[in-house]
XYZ file of C-alpha atoms in Angstrom:
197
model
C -103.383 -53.828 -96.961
C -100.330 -55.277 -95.719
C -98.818 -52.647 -94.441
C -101.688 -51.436 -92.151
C -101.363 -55.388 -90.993
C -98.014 -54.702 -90.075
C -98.726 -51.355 -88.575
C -101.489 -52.945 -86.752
C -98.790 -55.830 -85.528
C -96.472 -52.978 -84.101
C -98.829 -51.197 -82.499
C -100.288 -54.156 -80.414
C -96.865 -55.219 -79.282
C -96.197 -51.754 -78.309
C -99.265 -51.606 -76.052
C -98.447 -55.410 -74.697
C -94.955 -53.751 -73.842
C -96.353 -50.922 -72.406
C -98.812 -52.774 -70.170
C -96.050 -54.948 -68.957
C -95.721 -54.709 -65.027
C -93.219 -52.464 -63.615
C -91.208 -54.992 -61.914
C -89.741 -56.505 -65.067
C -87.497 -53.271 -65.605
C -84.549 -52.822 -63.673
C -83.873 -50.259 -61.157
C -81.558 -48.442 -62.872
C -83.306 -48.794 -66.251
C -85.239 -45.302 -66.815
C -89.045 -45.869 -67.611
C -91.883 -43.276 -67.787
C -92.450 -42.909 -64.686
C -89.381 -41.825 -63.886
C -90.049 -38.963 -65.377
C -93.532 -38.448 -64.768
C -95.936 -39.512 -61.265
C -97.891 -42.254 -61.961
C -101.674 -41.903 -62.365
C -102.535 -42.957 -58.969
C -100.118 -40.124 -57.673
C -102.158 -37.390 -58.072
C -103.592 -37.010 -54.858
C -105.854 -39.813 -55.125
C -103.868 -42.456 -53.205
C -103.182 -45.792 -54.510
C -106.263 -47.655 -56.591
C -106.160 -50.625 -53.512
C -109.791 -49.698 -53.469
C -112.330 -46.780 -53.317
C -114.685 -45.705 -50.857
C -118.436 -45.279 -51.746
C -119.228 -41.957 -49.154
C -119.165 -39.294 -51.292
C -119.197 -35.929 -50.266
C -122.254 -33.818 -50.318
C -123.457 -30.677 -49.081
C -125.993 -31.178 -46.306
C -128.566 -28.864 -44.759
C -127.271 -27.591 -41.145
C -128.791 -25.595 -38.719
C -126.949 -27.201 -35.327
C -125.368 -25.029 -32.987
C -121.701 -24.669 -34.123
C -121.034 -21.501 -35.870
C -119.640 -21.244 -39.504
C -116.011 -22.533 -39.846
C -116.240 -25.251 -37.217
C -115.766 -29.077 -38.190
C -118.076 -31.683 -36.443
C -117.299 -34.812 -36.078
C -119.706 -37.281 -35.488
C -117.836 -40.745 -34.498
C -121.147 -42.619 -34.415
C -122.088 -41.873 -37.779
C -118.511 -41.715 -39.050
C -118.907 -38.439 -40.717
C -117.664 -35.105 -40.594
C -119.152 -31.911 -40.993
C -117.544 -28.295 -41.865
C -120.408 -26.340 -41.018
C -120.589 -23.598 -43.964
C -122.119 -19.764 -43.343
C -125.300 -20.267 -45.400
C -127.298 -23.098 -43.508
C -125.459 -26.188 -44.930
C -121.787 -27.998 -44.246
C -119.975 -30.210 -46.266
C -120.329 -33.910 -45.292
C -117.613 -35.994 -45.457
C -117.386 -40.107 -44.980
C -114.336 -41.155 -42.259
C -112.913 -43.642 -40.449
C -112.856 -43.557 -36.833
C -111.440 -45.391 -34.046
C -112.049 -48.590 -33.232
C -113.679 -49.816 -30.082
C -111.764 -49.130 -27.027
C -109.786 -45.858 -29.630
C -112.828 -44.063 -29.692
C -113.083 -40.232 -27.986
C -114.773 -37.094 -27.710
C -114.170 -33.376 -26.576
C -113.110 -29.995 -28.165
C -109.718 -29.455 -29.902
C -108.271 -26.592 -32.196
C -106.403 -27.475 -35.150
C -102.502 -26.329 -34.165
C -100.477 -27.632 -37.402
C -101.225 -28.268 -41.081
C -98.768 -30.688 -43.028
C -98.824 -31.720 -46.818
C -97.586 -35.358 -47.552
C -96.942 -35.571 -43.563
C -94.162 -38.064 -42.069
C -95.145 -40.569 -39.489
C -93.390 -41.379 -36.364
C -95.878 -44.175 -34.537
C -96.488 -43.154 -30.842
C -94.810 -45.214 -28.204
C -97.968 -46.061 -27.288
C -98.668 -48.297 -30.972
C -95.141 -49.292 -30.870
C -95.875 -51.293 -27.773
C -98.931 -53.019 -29.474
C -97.374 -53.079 -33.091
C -93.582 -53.474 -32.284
C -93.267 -54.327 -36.013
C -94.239 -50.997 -37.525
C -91.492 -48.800 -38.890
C -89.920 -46.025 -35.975
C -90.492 -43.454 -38.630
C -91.827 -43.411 -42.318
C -91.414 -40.692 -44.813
C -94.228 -38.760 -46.176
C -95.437 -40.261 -49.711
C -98.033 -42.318 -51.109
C -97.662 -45.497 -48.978
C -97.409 -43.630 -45.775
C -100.341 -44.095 -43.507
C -101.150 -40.527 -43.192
C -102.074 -40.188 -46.783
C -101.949 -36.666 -48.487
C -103.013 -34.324 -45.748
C -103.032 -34.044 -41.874
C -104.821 -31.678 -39.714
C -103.187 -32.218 -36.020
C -105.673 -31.765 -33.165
C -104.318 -29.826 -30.310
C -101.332 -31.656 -28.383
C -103.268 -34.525 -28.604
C -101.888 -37.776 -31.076
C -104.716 -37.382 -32.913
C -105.042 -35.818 -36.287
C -107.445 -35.826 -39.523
C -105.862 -37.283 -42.024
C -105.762 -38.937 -45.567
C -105.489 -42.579 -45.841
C -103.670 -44.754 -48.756
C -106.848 -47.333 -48.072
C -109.606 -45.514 -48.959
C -111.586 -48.522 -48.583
C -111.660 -48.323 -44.966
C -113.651 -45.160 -45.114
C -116.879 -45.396 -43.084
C -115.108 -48.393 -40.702
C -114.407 -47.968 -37.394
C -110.562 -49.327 -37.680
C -108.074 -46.547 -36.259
C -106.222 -46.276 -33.350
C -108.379 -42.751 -32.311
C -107.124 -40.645 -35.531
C -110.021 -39.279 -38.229
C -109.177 -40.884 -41.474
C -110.196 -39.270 -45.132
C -109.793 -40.214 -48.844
C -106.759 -38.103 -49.861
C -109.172 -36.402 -52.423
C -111.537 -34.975 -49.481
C -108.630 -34.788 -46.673
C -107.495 -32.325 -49.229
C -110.455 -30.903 -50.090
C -110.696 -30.063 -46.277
C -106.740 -29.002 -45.697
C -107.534 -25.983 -48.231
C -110.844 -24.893 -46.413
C -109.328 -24.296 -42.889
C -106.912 -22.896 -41.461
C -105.080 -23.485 -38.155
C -107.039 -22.165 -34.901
C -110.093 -23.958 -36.280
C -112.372 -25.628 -33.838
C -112.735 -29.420 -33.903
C -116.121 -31.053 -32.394
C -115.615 -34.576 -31.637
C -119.009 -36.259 -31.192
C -118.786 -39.094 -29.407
């Protein structure tokens, strides 16, 4: 009986220990995750909260042919119109008002884990943001990005997948990293982009 106390008694402490926060180990001191990604690291985007549009398959009969993605800024959705009568339906963010657009572009580069370099046009309204950040789990961009023509406008992922369904970007299309990449693996470049407006 005692000794399953004091197996008991190690155990707990281990998994206080192991629950401790990051911060209390050093930089230099080697921990888990060193050697392993973190759960919120796979593809998921940090857990700063979660966005409640799920995506569905929808019925479709509109006018855009198979392959083509819709995107409809006034219901913050997009569509990728599939070949048998439905699309897949995803929840996005979409510009805010005064950043919001329409028109026809074609998808001209694919990036995983994309770097960001803010347009001069942001860097005169945010003069605080970064001149360039890495690709990675805190980058803005998220997991994915789908660039739109020569435009500065792109579909991308988002590491605040609570803002999903809100009308808070600067013109850009944004996407949990789980459907952003969902997305990324069902196009390819040269597909057609319907912006709804």
């Amino acid at each position: 009986m005692r000794l399953k106390t004091m197996a008991a008694l190690v155990l707990g402490a281990a998994l206080i220990a192991g629950s401790a926060p990051a911060m209390a180990q050093s930089a230099s001191t080697p921990s888990f995750f060193s050697f392993f990604p973190r759960p919120s690291n796979f593809g998921n985007g940090p857990v700063k909260g979660t966005s409640s549009i799920r995506r569905q398959t929808v019925a479709y009969n509109g006018p855009y042919k198979p392959g083509t993605i819709v995107v409809n800024t006034a219901e913050r959705r997009l569509y990728l119109v599939q070949d048998n009568g439905t699309a897949l339906k995803y929840g996005i963010g979409v510009g805010r008002d005064g950043f919001r657009w329409g028109g026809i572009k074609t998808i001209t580069r694919k990036a995983e884990w994309p770097g960001w370099t803010p347009p001069p046009q942001m860097l005169q309204r945010r003069p605080d943001l970064p001149r360039y950040m890495p690709g990675g789990i805190d980058n803005p961009l998220g997991a994915r990005a789908l660039y739109l023509g020569s435009s500065l406008y792109r579909i991308h992922g988002s590491n605040e997948p609570e803002t999903i369904g809100q009308a808070v970007s600067s013109g850009c299309f944004r996407m949990t990293n789980d459907d952003v990449t969902d997305l990324y693996d069902r196009v390819r470049v040269g597909t057609t982009v319907v912006v709804l407006n």
